[in-house]
Amino acid sequence: MTAASSRRSSSPASLPFQAAAVVAGVVALAAASRASIPIGPVPITLQTYALFVVAGLFGGRLALIAVGCWLACAAFGLPVLAGGAAGWKAIVGHTAGFLVGMAAAAWVCGRGAEKAKGWIALTALFAAGHAIVLAVGWAGLASFMSPGPAFESGILPFLPGAAIKSLAAALTVRLLSR
């Protein structure tokens, strides 16, 4: 049995379960945003770790809804982004591409987790999710600066953490899915 399907089959896709999953996803993303290390235009956070745990446990649809609600909270002024950032400017600034990439990765990784078997497959899936977040983030960041510096400041520093967070998220999902 796969991670996302095992978690959903233990509780039918009832509306209360879905609402609780979305709220848990928003809270996890907001909490993960608090662990922030400012290193340049884009801080290092635990957001993708939380994102992939949510996607692995609840599937693509609920993970995407959770990301959308988290971003809506930020847009309406709740300090749920890295460093307590909030407001519309925080959504459309230097990190906008990364935030859009997180929404795409939520869907892709959540759908993939429904079929993935084992922690190795989940780790590879979440690494691919990091590639989505970083690629879209780089494109967004390159709209504020040239592509070379955008890559150097917005991609390279995140590669070691992406590998570690992919593995950690996969192991967390496997542990919680038992």
Short mmCIF file of C-alpha atoms in Angstrom, two decimals:
data_model
loop_
_atom_site.label_atom_id
_atom_site.label_comp_id
_atom_site.label_asym_id
_atom_site.label_seq_id
_atom_site.Cartn_x
_atom_site.Cartn_y
_atom_site.Cartn_z
CA MET A 1 0.00 0.00 0.00
CA THR A 2 1.27 3.46 -0.83
CA ALA A 3 1.68 6.32 1.63
CA ALA A 4 -1.08 8.68 0.48
CA SER A 5 -3.58 5.92 -0.24
CA SER A 6 -2.99 4.18 3.08
CA ARG A 7 -3.57 7.41 4.99
CA ARG A 8 -6.77 8.16 3.05
CA SER A 9 -8.13 4.64 3.29
CA SER A 10 -7.85 4.71 7.09
CA SER A 11 -10.29 7.63 7.10
CA PRO A 12 -12.75 7.90 4.24
CA ALA A 13 -12.52 11.03 2.18
CA SER A 14 -15.12 12.65 4.40
CA LEU A 15 -15.43 16.40 4.46
CA PRO A 16 -14.25 16.69 8.09
CA PHE A 17 -11.15 14.60 7.29
CA GLN A 18 -10.39 16.69 4.22
CA ALA A 19 -10.85 19.94 6.14
CA ALA A 20 -8.60 18.68 8.95
CA ALA A 21 -5.96 17.63 6.39
CA VAL A 22 -5.99 21.08 4.77
CA VAL A 23 -5.80 22.86 8.14
CA ALA A 24 -2.95 20.55 9.20
CA GLY A 25 -1.18 21.34 5.92
CA VAL A 26 -1.53 25.09 6.40
CA VAL A 27 -0.30 24.87 10.00
CA ALA A 28 2.64 22.66 8.96
CA LEU A 29 3.65 25.04 6.18
CA ALA A 30 3.34 28.08 8.44
CA ALA A 31 5.37 26.40 11.19
CA ALA A 32 8.01 25.29 8.68
CA SER A 33 8.25 28.88 7.45
CA ARG A 34 9.33 30.00 10.91
CA ALA A 35 12.56 27.99 10.60
CA SER A 36 14.16 30.51 8.29
CA ILE A 37 17.79 31.32 7.53
CA PRO A 38 18.12 34.51 5.45
CA ILE A 39 20.95 33.97 2.95
CA GLY A 40 19.98 36.28 0.11
CA PRO A 41 16.85 37.04 -1.86
CA VAL A 42 15.40 33.64 -0.90
CA PRO A 43 15.77 32.24 2.63
CA ILE A 44 16.41 28.61 3.53
CA THR A 45 13.34 27.16 5.27
CA LEU A 46 11.70 23.84 6.08
CA GLN A 47 8.74 24.66 3.84
CA THR A 48 9.47 22.00 1.22
CA TYR A 49 9.94 19.36 3.91
CA ALA A 50 6.47 20.19 5.27
CA LEU A 51 5.04 20.39 1.76
CA PHE A 52 6.24 16.91 0.82
CA VAL A 53 5.08 15.35 4.09
CA VAL A 54 1.62 16.85 3.53
CA ALA A 55 1.60 15.71 -0.12
CA GLY A 56 2.81 12.24 0.83
CA LEU A 57 0.20 11.80 3.53
CA PHE A 58 -2.86 13.43 1.98
CA GLY A 59 -2.36 13.32 -1.79
CA GLY A 60 -2.12 15.95 -4.49
CA ARG A 61 -5.54 17.53 -4.29
CA LEU A 62 -5.51 18.20 -0.56
CA ALA A 63 -1.85 19.29 -0.63
CA LEU A 64 -2.60 21.77 -3.42
CA ILE A 65 -5.60 23.12 -1.51
CA ALA A 66 -3.44 23.46 1.63
CA VAL A 67 -0.79 25.42 -0.31
CA GLY A 68 -3.49 27.64 -1.81
CA CYS A 69 -4.98 28.34 1.63
CA TRP A 70 -1.50 29.00 3.09
CA LEU A 71 -0.78 31.51 0.32
CA ALA A 72 -4.22 33.10 0.78
CA CYS A 73 -3.48 33.52 4.49
CA ALA A 74 -0.21 35.23 3.55
CA ALA A 75 -1.91 37.46 0.97
CA PHE A 76 -4.47 38.57 3.57
CA GLY A 77 -1.72 39.61 5.96
CA LEU A 78 -1.12 36.62 8.23
CA PRO A 79 2.62 36.21 8.89
CA VAL A 80 2.86 32.63 7.61
CA LEU A 81 5.76 32.98 5.16
CA ALA A 82 9.51 32.86 5.85
CA GLY A 83 10.62 35.41 8.40
CA GLY A 84 7.00 36.26 9.23
CA ALA A 85 6.46 37.86 5.82
CA ALA A 86 2.90 38.58 4.86
CA GLY A 87 0.83 40.64 2.46
CA TRP A 88 0.45 40.75 -1.26
CA LYS A 89 3.98 42.10 -1.82
CA ALA A 90 5.44 39.05 -0.09
CA ILE A 91 3.54 36.80 -2.49
CA VAL A 92 4.62 38.56 -5.70
CA GLY A 93 8.20 39.44 -4.71
CA HIS A 94 11.49 37.59 -5.18
CA THR A 95 10.07 34.34 -3.80
CA ALA A 96 6.95 34.28 -6.00
CA GLY A 97 8.35 31.66 -8.36
CA PHE A 98 9.26 29.39 -5.46
CA LEU A 99 5.73 29.73 -4.05
CA VAL A 100 4.17 28.88 -7.42
CA GLY A 101 6.61 25.98 -7.73
CA MET A 102 5.46 24.72 -4.34
CA ALA A 103 1.86 24.63 -5.56
CA ALA A 104 2.88 22.67 -8.66
CA ALA A 105 5.07 20.31 -6.63
CA ALA A 106 2.23 19.73 -4.13
CA TRP A 107 0.03 18.41 -6.91
CA VAL A 108 2.73 16.40 -8.70
CA CYS A 109 4.25 14.86 -5.57
CA GLY A 110 0.90 14.21 -3.94
CA ARG A 111 -0.35 12.37 -7.02
CA GLY A 112 2.94 10.50 -7.32
CA ALA A 113 2.89 9.52 -3.64
CA GLU A 114 -0.43 7.79 -4.24
CA LYS A 115 1.46 5.31 -6.44
CA ALA A 116 4.96 5.33 -4.94
CA LYS A 117 6.05 2.24 -3.09
CA GLY A 118 8.80 2.48 -0.49
CA TRP A 119 10.97 5.24 0.86
CA ILE A 120 13.40 5.17 -2.06
CA ALA A 121 10.63 5.90 -4.55
CA LEU A 122 9.29 8.65 -2.28
CA THR A 123 12.76 10.17 -1.91
CA ALA A 124 13.17 10.28 -5.69
CA LEU A 125 9.68 11.74 -6.07
CA PHE A 126 10.36 14.45 -3.50
CA ALA A 127 13.72 15.22 -5.13
CA ALA A 128 11.81 15.73 -8.38
CA GLY A 129 9.44 17.98 -6.44
CA HIS A 130 12.40 20.03 -5.27
CA ALA A 131 13.51 20.29 -8.90
CA ILE A 132 10.08 21.71 -9.77
CA VAL A 133 10.20 24.24 -6.92
CA LEU A 134 13.74 25.30 -7.77
CA ALA A 135 13.17 25.52 -11.53
CA VAL A 136 10.04 27.64 -11.23
CA GLY A 137 11.68 29.64 -8.43
CA TRP A 138 14.73 30.29 -10.58
CA ALA A 139 12.54 31.49 -13.43
CA GLY A 140 10.73 33.86 -11.08
CA LEU A 141 13.92 35.11 -9.48
CA ALA A 142 15.48 35.64 -12.92
CA SER A 143 12.72 38.18 -13.62
CA PHE A 144 14.26 40.35 -10.86
CA MET A 145 17.94 39.76 -11.74
CA SER A 146 20.01 38.12 -14.47
CA PRO A 147 19.76 34.33 -14.76
CA GLY A 148 23.36 33.64 -13.65
CA PRO A 149 23.17 35.44 -10.31
CA ALA A 150 19.62 34.10 -9.85
CA PHE A 151 21.00 30.57 -10.21
CA GLU A 152 23.95 31.26 -7.89
CA SER A 153 21.82 32.80 -5.13
CA GLY A 154 18.50 31.03 -5.66
CA ILE A 155 19.43 27.47 -6.62
CA LEU A 156 22.94 26.41 -5.66
CA PRO A 157 22.64 27.08 -1.91
CA PHE A 158 19.47 24.98 -1.79
CA LEU A 159 20.71 21.78 -3.44
CA PRO A 160 22.23 20.08 -0.36
CA GLY A 161 19.16 20.89 1.73
CA ALA A 162 16.86 19.66 -1.02
CA ALA A 163 18.52 16.25 -0.92
CA ILE A 164 18.34 16.07 2.88
CA LYS A 165 14.73 17.31 3.04
CA SER A 166 13.65 14.88 0.29
CA LEU A 167 15.02 11.94 2.27
CA ALA A 168 13.66 13.24 5.59
CA ALA A 169 10.19 13.82 4.14
CA ALA A 170 10.12 10.35 2.58
CA LEU A 171 11.13 8.71 5.85
CA THR A 172 8.58 10.79 7.77
CA VAL A 173 5.79 9.82 5.39
CA ARG A 174 6.72 6.14 5.60
CA LEU A 175 6.85 6.30 9.40
CA LEU A 176 3.50 8.09 9.72
CA SER A 177 1.81 5.88 7.11
CA ARG A 178 2.37 2.68 9.08
#
